[in-house]
GROMACS .gro file of C-alpha atoms in nm:
model
  303
    1MET     CA    1  -0.806   3.162  -0.826
    2ASN     CA    2  -0.715   2.948  -1.127
    3ARG     CA    3  -0.691   2.570  -1.123
    4LYS     CA    4  -0.311   2.566  -1.143
    5ILE     CA    5  -0.274   2.775  -0.826
    6MET     CA    6  -0.541   2.571  -0.648
    7LEU     CA    7  -0.359   2.251  -0.744
    8ILE     CA    8  -0.028   2.377  -0.607
    9ILE     CA    9  -0.187   2.494  -0.280
   10SER     CA   10  -0.376   2.167  -0.240
   11LEU     CA   11  -0.067   1.955  -0.299
   12LEU     CA   12   0.156   2.167  -0.077
   13THR     CA   13  -0.101   2.130   0.201
   14ILE     CA   14  -0.112   1.753   0.159
   15SER     CA   15   0.268   1.739   0.138
   16HIS     CA   16   0.308   1.934   0.462
   17LEU     CA   17   0.048   1.719   0.637
   18PHE     CA   18   0.219   1.396   0.539
   19SER     CA   19   0.577   1.516   0.580
   20GLN     CA   20   0.588   1.461   0.956
   21GLN     CA   21   0.425   1.129   1.032
   22ILE     CA   22   0.463   0.935   1.355
   23PRO     CA   23   0.287   0.612   1.449
   24ASP     CA   24  -0.027   0.636   1.660
   25THR     CA   25   0.073   0.407   1.947
   26ILE     CA   26  -0.268   0.438   2.113
   27TYR     CA   27  -0.465   0.297   1.821
   28SER     CA   28  -0.580  -0.057   1.903
   29PRO     CA   29  -0.895  -0.191   1.733
   30GLU     CA   30  -1.069  -0.493   1.875
   31VAL     CA   31  -1.009  -0.828   1.706
   32THR     CA   32  -1.306  -1.030   1.822
   33VAL     CA   33  -1.218  -1.366   1.664
   34LYS     CA   34  -0.842  -1.416   1.647
   35MET     CA   35  -0.696  -1.622   1.364
   36TYR     CA   36  -0.441  -1.786   1.596
   37PRO     CA   37  -0.377  -1.804   1.970
   38LYS     CA   38  -0.124  -1.544   2.086
   39LYS     CA   39   0.200  -1.550   1.882
   40SER     CA   40   0.133  -1.899   1.743
   41GLY     CA   41   0.050  -1.806   1.383
   42THR     CA   42   0.250  -1.764   1.066
   43THR     CA   43   0.543  -1.524   1.086
   44ILE     CA   44   0.499  -1.208   0.880
   45HIS     CA   45   0.827  -1.050   0.773
   46ILE     CA   46   0.825  -0.675   0.708
   47ASP     CA   47   1.105  -0.556   0.482
   48GLN     CA   48   1.337  -0.297   0.631
   49GLY     CA   49   1.643  -0.365   0.421
   50HIS     CA   50   1.561  -0.131   0.133
   51ARG     CA   51   1.548   0.214   0.293
   52ASN     CA   52   1.177   0.157   0.357
   53PHE     CA   53   0.969   0.453   0.467
   54HIS     CA   54   0.752   0.210   0.665
   55THR     CA   55   0.916  -0.041   0.897
   56LYS     CA   56   0.801  -0.274   1.175
   57ASP     CA   57   0.905  -0.059   1.468
   58ASN     CA   58   0.831   0.283   1.319
   59ARG     CA   59   0.556   0.397   1.080
   60PHE     CA   60   0.423   0.042   1.035
   61LEU     CA   61   0.415  -0.027   1.409
   62PRO     CA   62   0.030  -0.015   1.411
   63PHE     CA   63   0.031  -0.267   1.123
   64ALA     CA   64   0.260  -0.497   1.319
   65LYS     CA   65   0.059  -0.460   1.642
   66LEU     CA   66  -0.270  -0.536   1.465
   67VAL     CA   67  -0.158  -0.857   1.297
   68ALA     CA   68   0.015  -0.964   1.621
   69LYS     CA   69  -0.319  -0.913   1.796
   70ASP     CA   70  -0.464  -1.158   1.542
   71GLY     CA   71  -0.211  -1.418   1.657
   72TYR     CA   72   0.061  -1.371   1.396
   73LYS     CA   73   0.429  -1.340   1.471
   74VAL     CA   74   0.601  -1.036   1.321
   75ALA     CA   75   0.967  -0.989   1.234
   76GLY     CA   76   1.174  -0.741   1.037
   77PHE     CA   77   1.355  -0.856   0.723
   78GLU     CA   78   1.707  -0.718   0.689
   79GLY     CA   79   1.938  -0.721   0.389
   80LYS     CA   80   1.883  -0.824   0.028
   81PHE     CA   81   1.634  -1.075  -0.107
   82GLU     CA   82   1.861  -1.375  -0.141
   83LYS     CA   83   1.725  -1.719  -0.227
   84ASP     CA   84   1.829  -1.887   0.096
   85LYS     CA   85   1.673  -1.610   0.306
   86LEU     CA   86   1.346  -1.613   0.113
   87ASN     CA   87   1.312  -1.989   0.144
   88ASP     CA   88   1.246  -1.948   0.517
   89LEU     CA   89   0.964  -1.696   0.461
   90LYS     CA   90   0.591  -1.751   0.414
   91ILE     CA   91   0.460  -1.392   0.406
   92LEU     CA   92   0.673  -1.094   0.306
   93VAL     CA   93   0.554  -0.733   0.332
   94ILE     CA   94   0.736  -0.463   0.133
   95SER     CA   95   0.619  -0.107   0.195
   96ASN     CA   96   0.760   0.204   0.027
   97ALA     CA   97   1.107   0.081  -0.051
   98LEU     CA   98   1.373   0.310  -0.200
   99SER     CA   99   1.710   0.255  -0.364
  100GLU     CA  100   2.029   0.299  -0.167
  101ASN     CA  101   2.112   0.609  -0.371
  102SER     CA  102   1.774   0.776  -0.337
  103ARG     CA  103   1.777   1.113  -0.163
  104PRO     CA  104   1.545   1.415  -0.160
  105PRO     CA  105   1.456   1.609  -0.363
  106PHE     CA  106   1.325   1.305  -0.547
  107VAL     CA  107   1.341   1.347  -0.925
  108ALA     CA  108   1.269   1.121  -1.221
  109PRO     CA  109   1.374   0.874  -1.331
  110THR     CA  110   1.340   0.689  -1.002
  111GLU     CA  111   1.599   0.418  -0.946
  112SER     CA  112   1.476   0.068  -0.861
  113ALA     CA  113   1.495  -0.031  -0.496
  114PHE     CA  114   1.574  -0.387  -0.599
  115SER     CA  115   1.841  -0.545  -0.816
  116LYS     CA  116   1.748  -0.770  -1.109
  117ASN     CA  117   1.873  -1.066  -0.908
  118GLU     CA  118   1.650  -0.976  -0.612
  119ILE     CA  119   1.347  -0.939  -0.838
  120ASN     CA  120   1.411  -1.278  -0.997
  121ASN     CA  121   1.451  -1.434  -0.651
  122VAL     CA  122   1.123  -1.285  -0.523
  123LYS     CA  123   0.940  -1.388  -0.839
  124GLU     CA  124   1.063  -1.747  -0.806
  125TRP     CA  125   0.981  -1.749  -0.434
  126VAL     CA  126   0.619  -1.644  -0.499
  127LYS     CA  127   0.586  -1.889  -0.788
  128ASN     CA  128   0.693  -2.168  -0.554
  129GLY     CA  129   0.437  -2.078  -0.287
  130GLY     CA  130   0.542  -1.756  -0.113
  131SER     CA  131   0.299  -1.474  -0.035
  132LEU     CA  132   0.402  -1.117  -0.116
  133PHE     CA  133   0.231  -0.799   0.007
  134LEU     CA  134   0.376  -0.519  -0.209
  135ILE     CA  135   0.282  -0.162  -0.115
  136ALA     CA  136   0.415   0.133  -0.314
  137ASP     CA  137   0.285   0.485  -0.265
  138HIS     CA  138   0.308   0.790  -0.490
  139MET     CA  139   0.633   0.901  -0.656
  140PRO     CA  140   0.913   0.809  -0.584
  141PHE     CA  141   0.794   0.492  -0.412
  142ALA     CA  142   0.596   0.372  -0.714
  143GLY     CA  143   0.899   0.408  -0.938
  144ALA     CA  144   1.126   0.235  -0.689
  145SER     CA  145   0.905  -0.075  -0.692
  146ALA     CA  146   0.798  -0.059  -1.058
  147ASN     CA  147   1.037  -0.327  -1.181
  148LEU     CA  148   0.935  -0.568  -0.906
  149ALA     CA  149   0.566  -0.508  -0.983
  150LYS     CA  150   0.631  -0.556  -1.355
  151ALA     CA  151   0.771  -0.904  -1.288
  152PHE     CA  152   0.417  -1.002  -1.188
  153GLY     CA  153   0.242  -0.814  -1.468
  154PHE     CA  154   0.153  -0.491  -1.283
  155THR     CA  155   0.230  -0.152  -1.438
  156PHE     CA  156   0.315   0.123  -1.188
  157TYR     CA  157   0.298   0.490  -1.283
  158ASP     CA  158   0.552   0.692  -1.088
  159GLY     CA  159   0.322   0.980  -0.998
  160PHE     CA  160   0.018   1.087  -0.798
  161VAL     CA  161  -0.349   1.006  -0.856
  162MET     CA  162  -0.591   1.294  -0.788
  163ASP     CA  163  -0.964   1.356  -0.806
  164PRO     CA  164  -1.118   1.653  -0.998
  165ASP     CA  165  -1.073   1.869  -0.686
  166ASP     CA  166  -0.701   1.792  -0.686
  167LYS     CA  167  -0.712   1.581  -0.373
  168GLY     CA  168  -0.570   1.233  -0.339
  169ILE     CA  169  -0.788   1.109  -0.055
  170PHE     CA  170  -1.040   0.855  -0.184
  171ASP     CA  171  -1.335   0.668  -0.039
  172PHE     CA  172  -1.394   0.328  -0.196
  173SER     CA  173  -1.737   0.187  -0.110
  174ARG     CA  174  -1.991  -0.066  -0.229
  175LYS     CA  175  -2.229   0.225  -0.275
  176ASN     CA  176  -2.008   0.416  -0.519
  177LYS     CA  177  -1.898   0.085  -0.679
  178MET     CA  178  -1.529   0.164  -0.632
  179LEU     CA  179  -1.497  -0.122  -0.382
  180SER     CA  180  -1.535  -0.457  -0.553
  181HIS     CA  181  -1.725  -0.759  -0.423
  182ASN     CA  182  -1.491  -1.054  -0.374
  183MET     CA  183  -1.373  -1.307  -0.118
  184ILE     CA  184  -1.148  -1.051   0.049
  185THR     CA  185  -1.402  -0.767   0.086
  186ASN     CA  186  -1.675  -1.016   0.179
  187GLY     CA  187  -1.457  -1.191   0.435
  188ARG     CA  188  -1.539  -1.529   0.583
  189ASN     CA  189  -1.843  -1.402   0.770
  190ILE     CA  190  -2.060  -1.094   0.819
  191LYS     CA  191  -1.824  -0.948   1.081
  192GLU     CA  192  -1.541  -0.944   0.826
  193ARG     CA  193  -1.749  -0.785   0.549
  194ILE     CA  194  -1.614  -0.450   0.431
  195ASN     CA  195  -1.830  -0.168   0.298
  196ARG     CA  196  -1.596   0.131   0.284
  197ILE     CA  197  -1.222   0.195   0.262
  198ARG     CA  198  -1.032   0.525   0.265
  199THR     CA  199  -0.689   0.586   0.110
  200PHE     CA  200  -0.455   0.880   0.161
  201THR     CA  201  -0.274   1.002  -0.153
  202GLY     CA  202  -0.103   0.735  -0.360
  203GLN     CA  203  -0.062   0.599  -0.708
  204GLY     CA  204  -0.291   0.423  -0.955
  205PHE     CA  205  -0.164   0.117  -1.144
  206LYS     CA  206  -0.263  -0.120  -1.423
  207THR     CA  207  -0.332  -0.480  -1.326
  208PRO     CA  208  -0.266  -0.799  -1.522
  209GLU     CA  209  -0.571  -0.966  -1.673
  210LYS     CA  210  -0.597  -1.243  -1.412
  211ALA     CA  211  -0.572  -1.010  -1.111
  212THR     CA  212  -0.873  -0.915  -0.900
  213SER     CA  213  -0.895  -0.540  -0.841
  214ILE     CA  214  -1.028  -0.446  -0.498
  215LEU     CA  215  -0.998  -0.067  -0.510
  216ASN     CA  216  -1.118   0.064  -0.847
  217LEU     CA  217  -1.030   0.417  -0.955
  218LYS     CA  218  -1.268   0.627  -1.169
  219LYS     CA  219  -1.216   0.774  -1.514
  220GLU     CA  220  -1.272   1.121  -1.364
  221TYR     CA  221  -0.949   1.080  -1.166
  222THR     CA  222  -0.611   1.179  -1.308
  223VAL     CA  223  -0.263   1.035  -1.268
  224PHE     CA  224  -0.004   1.313  -1.268
  225ILE     CA  225   0.334   1.172  -1.372
  226THR     CA  226   0.555   1.440  -1.222
  227ASP     CA  227   0.931   1.460  -1.268
  228THR     CA  228   0.984   1.592  -0.913
  229MET     CA  229   0.805   1.480  -0.598
  230TRP     CA  230   0.519   1.717  -0.508
  231VAL     CA  231   0.599   1.954  -0.798
  232PHE     CA  232   0.322   2.005  -1.057
  233ASN     CA  233   0.250   2.248  -1.340
  234GLU     CA  234   0.058   2.271  -1.665
  235ASN     CA  235   0.329   2.073  -1.845
  236THR     CA  236   0.316   1.775  -1.608
  237PRO     CA  237   0.224   1.463  -1.811
  238ARG     CA  238  -0.106   1.310  -1.705
  239ILE     CA  239  -0.331   1.019  -1.792
  240SER     CA  240  -0.683   0.917  -1.697
  241ALA     CA  241  -0.716   0.672  -1.408
  242GLU     CA  242  -0.988   0.484  -1.598
  243ASN     CA  243  -0.948   0.107  -1.553
  244LEU     CA  244  -0.666   0.159  -1.304
  245SER     CA  245  -0.654   0.015  -0.952
  246GLN     CA  246  -0.520   0.119  -0.614
  247GLY     CA  247  -0.536  -0.231  -0.471
  248ALA     CA  248  -0.547  -0.578  -0.626
  249VAL     CA  249  -0.461  -0.943  -0.564
  250LEU     CA  250  -0.326  -1.217  -0.787
  251GLU     CA  251  -0.257  -1.588  -0.756
  252TYR     CA  252   0.082  -1.651  -0.914
  253GLY     CA  253   0.196  -2.007  -0.956
  254LYS     CA  254   0.165  -2.170  -0.615
  255GLY     CA  255   0.189  -1.833  -0.442
  256ARG     CA  256  -0.010  -1.514  -0.395
  257ILE     CA  257   0.057  -1.144  -0.427
  258ALA     CA  258  -0.138  -0.843  -0.297
  259VAL     CA  259  -0.044  -0.509  -0.455
  260PHE     CA  260  -0.153  -0.172  -0.316
  261GLY     CA  261  -0.072   0.180  -0.428
  262GLU     CA  262  -0.109   0.356  -0.091
  263ALA     CA  263   0.056   0.277   0.241
  264ALA     CA  264  -0.103   0.500   0.508
  265MET     CA  265  -0.430   0.308   0.476
  266PHE     CA  266  -0.262   0.009   0.645
  267THR     CA  267  -0.118   0.192   0.942
  268ALA     CA  268  -0.225   0.457   1.193
  269GLN     CA  269  -0.035   0.783   1.203
  270ILE     CA  270  -0.040   1.126   1.358
  271ALA     CA  271   0.058   1.392   1.108
  272GLY     CA  272   0.147   1.761   1.124
  273ARG     CA  273   0.128   2.024   1.396
  274ASP     CA  274  -0.247   1.970   1.432
  275ARG     CA  275  -0.191   1.598   1.501
  276VAL     CA  276  -0.428   1.487   1.228
  277LYS     CA  277  -0.514   1.117   1.231
  278VAL     CA  278  -0.408   0.958   0.903
  279GLY     CA  279  -0.476   0.593   0.831
  280MET     CA  280  -0.669   0.324   1.014
  281ASN     CA  281  -0.720   0.558   1.311
  282SER     CA  282  -0.913   0.807   1.096
  283ALA     CA  283  -1.289   0.808   1.158
  284GLU     CA  284  -1.348   0.777   0.783
  285ALA     CA  285  -1.124   0.470   0.765
  286ALA     CA  286  -1.287   0.267   1.040
  287GLU     CA  287  -1.298  -0.050   0.826
  288ASN     CA  288  -0.943  -0.030   0.691
  289TYR     CA  289  -0.808  -0.252   0.969
  290GLN     CA  290  -1.046  -0.530   0.866
  291LEU     CA  291  -0.926  -0.509   0.506
  292LEU     CA  292  -0.571  -0.551   0.632
  293LEU     CA  293  -0.668  -0.858   0.834
  294ASN     CA  294  -0.865  -1.006   0.542
  295LEU     CA  295  -0.567  -0.957   0.312
  296ILE     CA  296  -0.330  -1.121   0.560
  297HIS     CA  297  -0.568  -1.415   0.595
  298TRP     CA  298  -0.578  -1.452   0.215
  299LEU     CA  299  -0.199  -1.432   0.191
  300ASP     CA  300  -0.182  -1.690   0.470
  301LYS     CA  301  -0.400  -1.912   0.248
  302VAL     CA  302  -0.667  -1.948   0.514
  303TYR     CA  303  -0.913  -1.926   0.223
   0.00000   0.00000   0.00000
């Protein structure tokens, strides 16, 4: 079997697995030392005004339940990013947004999920002290958030990042040096220290010089910049993932921004007929929930 056929089979399998995703409502990791007493912490707003694939009460329900367990309040954000609305926010989470006109089959070029005015408003809000958690998966989600990411110096590639075996599931660890050592992966104490993170098919992006990359991709990995979601062939443009990231943080003015190129890693889902666990509930992703908490603490400016 040649590589082209293997690639198509591999990607179709992954596509089918991820096409029917429901939140794992049973997943509930223990939070031994809560950041705040119950529902007394900072309010985290999760965007659901931009045709988001992940929202507070659906595919990001495990995300919302976890941070609530840590003492945070969680609310959905509806509508456009207007200045007066943003002024009331401290932490904003945007996961897999799409434009109003976006419909499958998704083809390039991908339309921005956000207007120029919205992007300018979010940029100003972060510069003045807001904390943004921007998550944009593989195509078309990467393309839909590319202009917003660019406002902060990040370059998104509207495609899929794959390893030499044509799989997009990666393990980032201290051992393989793909997981960087920094204040977020080290945490505030030994219980918050992270040694391994798993991601589940996303994009790779270029970071600005002052950003700290947390999840470092390898030069052996390839970014396929496809013109149609989940469609690949020998003519599909591709670049090396060398020096690219799948997760990074940046202090921007008085604010902070965390940017990640894969969304399932921050939730817990059941996928496909075989009810495969995808995300924080996966045995191989046992430390993912702690990374999420550490990132929220950093965005909350606890440290």
